[in-house]
Short mmCIF file of C-alpha atoms in Angstrom, two decimals:
data_model
loop_
_atom_site.label_atom_id
_atom_site.label_comp_id
_atom_site.label_asym_id
_atom_site.label_seq_id
_atom_site.Cartn_x
_atom_site.Cartn_y
_atom_site.Cartn_z
CA UNK A 1 135.40 142.65 155.11
CA UNK A 2 137.67 139.66 155.61
CA UNK A 3 141.44 139.93 155.14
CA UNK A 4 141.30 137.54 152.20
CA UNK A 5 138.70 139.63 150.36
CA UNK A 6 140.62 142.81 151.08
CA UNK A 7 143.78 141.23 149.67
CA UNK A 8 141.96 140.37 146.47
CA UNK A 9 140.33 143.77 146.01
CA UNK A 10 142.97 146.37 146.80
CA UNK A 11 146.62 145.32 146.40
CA UNK A 12 146.93 145.61 142.64
CA UNK A 13 145.66 149.19 142.85
CA UNK A 14 147.73 150.39 145.75
CA UNK A 15 150.97 148.44 146.04
CA UNK A 16 154.29 148.96 144.50
CA UNK A 17 157.73 147.43 143.87
CA UNK A 18 159.27 146.03 140.73
CA UNK A 19 158.71 142.58 139.27
CA UNK A 20 155.02 143.37 138.45
CA UNK A 21 155.33 145.51 141.49
CA UNK A 22 154.02 148.99 140.87
CA UNK A 23 152.32 151.38 143.22
CA UNK A 24 148.58 151.69 142.90
CA UNK A 25 146.79 154.74 141.74
CA UNK A 26 144.79 155.90 144.71
CA UNK A 27 142.71 157.96 142.31
CA UNK A 28 141.36 154.69 140.92
CA UNK A 29 139.15 154.76 143.97
CA UNK A 30 139.31 151.48 145.85
CA UNK A 31 136.28 151.44 148.11
CA UNK A 32 138.39 150.33 151.06
CA UNK A 33 141.33 152.58 150.32
CA UNK A 34 141.88 153.80 153.88
CA UNK A 35 141.81 150.30 155.33
CA UNK A 36 143.92 149.01 152.47
CA UNK A 37 146.55 151.73 152.72
CA UNK A 38 146.84 151.51 156.49
CA UNK A 39 147.45 147.77 156.15
CA UNK A 40 149.51 148.12 153.01
CA UNK A 41 152.68 146.57 154.38
CA UNK A 42 150.87 143.30 155.12
CA UNK A 43 148.76 143.38 151.94
CA UNK A 44 151.82 144.11 149.80
CA UNK A 45 153.84 141.34 151.41
CA UNK A 46 151.20 138.69 150.76
CA UNK A 47 150.59 139.89 147.20
CA UNK A 48 154.29 139.76 146.40
CA UNK A 49 154.69 136.45 148.18
CA UNK A 50 152.19 134.91 145.75
CA UNK A 51 154.61 135.73 142.95
CA UNK A 52 157.90 134.47 144.36
CA UNK A 53 157.24 132.59 147.65
CA UNK A 54 159.70 134.32 149.98
CA UNK A 55 162.05 132.23 152.07
CA UNK A 56 162.73 132.75 155.76
CA UNK A 57 165.74 134.99 155.16
CA UNK A 58 163.93 137.22 152.68
CA UNK A 59 160.72 137.74 154.64
CA UNK A 60 161.94 140.17 157.35
CA UNK A 61 163.91 142.22 154.82
CA UNK A 62 160.96 142.49 152.45
CA UNK A 63 158.62 143.48 155.27
CA UNK A 64 161.04 146.14 156.52
CA UNK A 65 161.54 147.56 153.03
CA UNK A 66 157.81 147.68 152.41
CA UNK A 67 157.24 149.50 155.70
CA UNK A 68 159.91 152.05 154.76
CA UNK A 69 158.50 152.50 151.25
CA UNK A 70 155.00 153.09 152.55
CA UNK A 71 156.24 155.61 155.12
CA UNK A 72 158.07 157.48 152.36
CA UNK A 73 154.98 157.37 150.15
CA UNK A 74 152.74 158.67 152.93
CA UNK A 75 155.04 161.60 153.62
CA UNK A 76 156.08 162.46 150.06
CA UNK A 77 153.58 161.17 147.55
CA UNK A 78 150.20 161.42 149.25
CA UNK A 79 150.42 165.24 149.36
CA UNK A 80 151.02 165.23 145.60
CA UNK A 81 148.09 162.87 145.05
CA UNK A 82 145.87 165.16 147.17
CA UNK A 83 146.96 168.18 145.12
CA UNK A 84 146.18 166.36 141.88
CA UNK A 85 142.74 165.36 143.14
CA UNK A 86 142.05 168.95 144.19
CA UNK A 87 142.93 170.22 140.70
CA UNK A 88 140.73 167.65 139.00
CA UNK A 89 137.91 168.34 141.46
CA UNK A 90 138.12 172.06 140.69
CA UNK A 91 137.96 171.33 136.95
CA UNK A 92 135.03 168.88 137.15
CA UNK A 93 132.18 171.43 137.09
CA UNK A 94 133.40 172.94 133.81
CA UNK A 95 134.29 171.66 130.37
CA UNK A 96 137.63 169.90 129.99
CA UNK A 97 139.85 169.39 126.97
CA UNK A 98 141.59 166.23 125.86
CA UNK A 99 144.90 167.98 126.65
CA UNK A 100 143.79 168.55 130.26
CA UNK A 101 142.82 164.89 130.60
CA UNK A 102 146.18 163.77 129.20
CA UNK A 103 147.98 166.05 131.64
CA UNK A 104 146.24 164.21 134.49
CA UNK A 105 147.24 160.86 132.99
CA UNK A 106 150.82 162.09 132.74
CA UNK A 107 150.82 163.19 136.37
CA UNK A 108 149.50 159.80 137.50
CA UNK A 109 152.25 158.14 135.46
CA UNK A 110 154.83 160.38 137.11
CA UNK A 111 153.57 159.48 140.57
CA UNK A 112 153.71 155.75 139.80
CA UNK A 113 157.18 156.12 138.31
CA UNK A 114 158.38 157.98 141.42
CA UNK A 115 157.38 155.00 143.55
CA UNK A 116 159.04 152.52 141.21
CA UNK A 117 162.29 154.52 141.25
CA UNK A 118 162.18 154.83 145.04
CA UNK A 119 161.73 151.05 145.28
CA UNK A 120 164.66 150.23 143.00
CA UNK A 121 167.29 149.58 145.71
CA UNK A 122 164.97 147.23 147.60
CA UNK A 123 163.76 145.60 144.40
CA UNK A 124 167.38 145.05 143.33
CA UNK A 125 168.29 143.48 146.66
CA UNK A 126 165.31 141.15 146.41
CA UNK A 127 165.96 140.30 142.75
CA UNK A 128 169.57 139.34 143.48
CA UNK A 129 168.45 137.02 146.27
CA UNK A 130 165.90 135.02 144.26
CA UNK A 131 166.64 131.36 143.65
CA UNK A 132 165.80 129.10 140.73
CA UNK A 133 162.68 127.70 142.42
CA UNK A 134 161.43 131.24 143.02
CA UNK A 135 161.93 132.15 139.37
CA UNK A 136 159.89 129.10 138.45
CA UNK A 137 157.17 130.23 140.85
CA UNK A 138 157.18 133.67 139.21
CA UNK A 139 156.97 132.15 135.73
CA UNK A 140 154.01 130.00 136.79
CA UNK A 141 152.26 133.03 138.29
CA UNK A 142 152.76 134.98 135.07
CA UNK A 143 151.41 132.03 133.08
CA UNK A 144 148.35 131.87 135.33
CA UNK A 145 147.75 135.60 134.96
CA UNK A 146 148.13 135.36 131.20
CA UNK A 147 145.66 132.50 131.04
CA UNK A 148 143.20 134.62 132.98
CA UNK A 149 143.74 137.51 130.56
CA UNK A 150 143.16 135.23 127.58
CA UNK A 151 139.99 133.89 129.16
CA UNK A 152 138.80 137.44 129.79
CA UNK A 153 139.75 138.92 126.44
CA UNK A 154 141.57 136.66 124.00
CA UNK A 155 139.13 133.76 123.85
CA UNK A 156 136.30 136.06 122.78
CA UNK A 157 134.86 137.17 119.48
CA UNK A 158 135.47 140.79 118.45
CA UNK A 159 131.84 141.56 119.28
CA UNK A 160 132.19 140.03 122.74
CA UNK A 161 135.34 142.06 123.38
CA UNK A 162 133.53 145.26 122.41
CA UNK A 163 130.66 144.37 124.72
CA UNK A 164 133.00 143.70 127.64
CA UNK A 165 134.89 146.93 126.98
CA UNK A 166 131.59 148.83 126.89
CA UNK A 167 130.41 147.21 130.13
CA UNK A 168 133.63 148.18 131.90
CA UNK A 169 133.48 151.75 130.59
CA UNK A 170 129.87 152.07 131.68
CA UNK A 171 130.57 150.75 135.16
CA UNK A 172 133.52 153.14 135.60
CA UNK A 173 131.71 156.22 134.32
CA UNK A 174 128.50 155.59 136.25
CA UNK A 175 130.50 155.11 139.43
CA UNK A 176 131.88 158.58 138.74
CA UNK A 177 128.92 160.50 137.28
CA UNK A 178 125.94 158.47 138.41
CA UNK A 179 123.47 156.95 135.96
CA UNK A 180 124.16 157.95 132.36
CA UNK A 181 121.46 158.99 129.94
CA UNK A 182 120.67 156.88 126.87
CA UNK A 183 122.58 159.25 124.57
CA UNK A 184 125.62 159.08 126.84
CA UNK A 185 125.49 155.30 126.87
CA UNK A 186 125.29 155.35 123.08
CA UNK A 187 128.40 157.55 123.00
CA UNK A 188 130.26 155.10 125.24
CA UNK A 189 129.25 152.22 122.99
CA UNK A 190 130.54 154.04 119.90
CA UNK A 191 133.80 154.71 121.72
CA UNK A 192 134.10 151.03 122.61
CA UNK A 193 133.38 149.99 119.02
CA UNK A 194 135.80 152.46 117.45
CA UNK A 195 138.59 152.18 120.01
CA UNK A 196 142.16 151.65 118.84
CA UNK A 197 142.95 150.07 122.22
CA UNK A 198 143.27 146.48 121.04
CA UNK A 199 143.18 144.29 124.13
CA UNK A 200 145.02 141.55 122.25
CA UNK A 201 147.91 143.95 121.67
CA UNK A 202 147.70 144.79 125.37
CA UNK A 203 148.13 141.13 126.19
CA UNK A 204 151.21 140.91 123.97
CA UNK A 205 152.67 143.98 125.69
CA UNK A 206 152.04 142.42 129.11
CA UNK A 207 153.87 139.26 128.12
CA UNK A 208 156.79 141.22 126.68
CA UNK A 209 157.21 143.10 129.97
CA UNK A 210 157.09 139.78 131.83
CA UNK A 211 159.75 138.36 129.52
CA UNK A 212 161.96 141.39 130.17
CA UNK A 213 161.62 140.89 133.91
CA UNK A 214 162.36 137.17 133.66
CA UNK A 215 165.38 137.80 131.42
CA UNK A 216 166.81 140.29 133.90
CA UNK A 217 166.28 137.97 136.86
CA UNK A 218 167.88 135.04 135.05
CA UNK A 219 170.83 137.29 134.17
CA UNK A 220 171.21 138.21 137.85
CA UNK A 221 171.15 134.57 138.85
CA UNK A 222 173.59 133.53 136.16
CA UNK A 223 176.08 136.42 136.12
CA UNK A 224 175.84 137.67 139.73
CA UNK A 225 176.48 141.39 139.02
CA UNK A 226 177.38 143.74 141.85
CA UNK A 227 174.51 145.52 143.58
CA UNK A 228 175.50 148.81 141.94
CA UNK A 229 175.50 147.33 138.44
CA UNK A 230 172.27 145.42 139.09
CA UNK A 231 170.49 148.55 140.30
CA UNK A 232 171.42 150.38 137.10
CA UNK A 233 169.98 147.49 135.12
CA UNK A 234 166.80 147.54 137.22
CA UNK A 235 166.46 151.28 136.63
CA UNK A 236 166.92 150.79 132.89
CA UNK A 237 164.12 148.20 132.90
CA UNK A 238 161.83 150.46 134.92
CA UNK A 239 162.34 153.25 132.40
CA UNK A 240 161.80 150.95 129.41
CA UNK A 241 158.50 149.84 130.89
CA UNK A 242 157.48 153.39 131.82
CA UNK A 243 158.32 155.04 128.52
CA UNK A 244 156.64 154.53 125.16
CA UNK A 245 158.40 152.04 122.94
CA UNK A 246 160.40 153.45 120.03
CA UNK A 247 159.16 153.59 116.46
CA UNK A 248 155.71 152.65 115.25
CA UNK A 249 154.85 150.75 118.41
CA UNK A 250 155.47 153.81 120.57
CA UNK A 251 153.49 155.96 118.18
CA UNK A 252 150.58 153.53 118.47
CA UNK A 253 150.77 153.73 122.27
CA UNK A 254 150.69 157.52 122.15
CA UNK A 255 147.75 157.45 119.76
CA UNK A 256 145.82 155.14 122.07
CA UNK A 257 146.39 157.45 125.02
CA UNK A 258 145.35 160.48 122.95
CA UNK A 259 142.18 158.62 121.96
CA UNK A 260 141.43 157.81 125.60
CA UNK A 261 141.87 161.49 126.52
CA UNK A 262 139.53 162.57 123.71
CA UNK A 263 136.92 160.03 124.78
CA UNK A 264 136.95 161.18 128.41
CA UNK A 265 136.63 164.82 127.36
CA UNK A 266 133.85 163.98 124.89
CA UNK A 267 131.77 162.18 127.51
CA UNK A 268 132.35 164.94 130.07
CA UNK A 269 131.09 167.47 127.54
CA UNK A 270 127.71 165.71 127.52
CA UNK A 271 127.27 165.62 131.29
CA UNK A 272 124.69 167.65 133.18
CA UNK A 273 125.44 170.01 136.07
CA UNK A 274 124.14 167.32 138.45
CA UNK A 275 126.44 164.69 136.97
CA UNK A 276 129.40 167.04 137.20
CA UNK A 277 128.53 167.81 140.79
CA UNK A 278 128.47 164.08 141.49
CA UNK A 279 131.92 163.73 139.90
CA UNK A 280 133.27 166.60 142.01
CA UNK A 281 131.84 165.00 145.13
CA UNK A 282 133.49 161.68 144.30
CA UNK A 283 136.81 163.40 143.81
CA UNK A 284 136.33 165.30 147.06
CA UNK A 285 135.69 162.02 148.85
CA UNK A 286 138.86 160.50 147.36
CA UNK A 287 140.80 163.58 148.44
CA UNK A 288 139.35 163.27 151.92
CA UNK A 289 140.58 159.69 152.09
CA UNK A 290 144.04 160.76 151.02
CA UNK A 291 144.17 163.65 153.49
CA UNK A 292 143.06 161.35 156.29
CA UNK A 293 145.86 158.97 155.38
CA UNK A 294 148.35 161.85 155.33
CA UNK A 295 147.29 162.83 158.84
CA UNK A 296 147.93 159.34 160.20
CA UNK A 297 151.69 159.43 160.67
#
């Protein structure tokens, strides 16, 4: 696979740092995860560079910080990811509850948050060094991403959005379990039709997070806080993004996650021993990738 194709396929799943910069969930299962992770410093640099266009002074610092972050992640986080995969693999042959599924989601969130927190000093240093032209580059990149999201979801009829959601669910679940039976596909379609996960709301939430990032960066550029003060503000933003919003909006977010957990458990309940064995094998393969990466110090 060419470098350019690899950059397109893996970085958003496996890289991390603030600004839109969050570490990927290895459990998402990028097909080239070993290659991607072992080249993560270069992949991460080029992905981030597309957002802000680093200058000559920033480039070596960013590369060094990425190398250090990845080394920390390999030593500290990959073992936790492997343990999580082992637990899910052990559970795959049996029935699972919605509560068990949500506990896995929570653990993945914790692992992503750990990377974001670890990256805060480097992210703060970078954020304080950004110039006006770089903020404009970031704003244009956000606008381009948002246009792509609207093209994918917003500029569609409700029926088209349901169909796309169903297609994505089917692709994900068949990658995991193998071919689904007609009744299982019908269950997935009902889940897609009845889902509370409004993709238009998701788009609004994306843009609000982008606006929070842009507001913080403009504040840094305008008010020039000390590094210590800036890092506290970066941490506050990380936590606002990571935690459910207050009030009715946060309740809606929690309800959507609970629905997702119920849907996963409901589909798993319909799976055959062969499908569950396939799922366990997939998880074992992911764990093998992670353990191989851990061994490569």
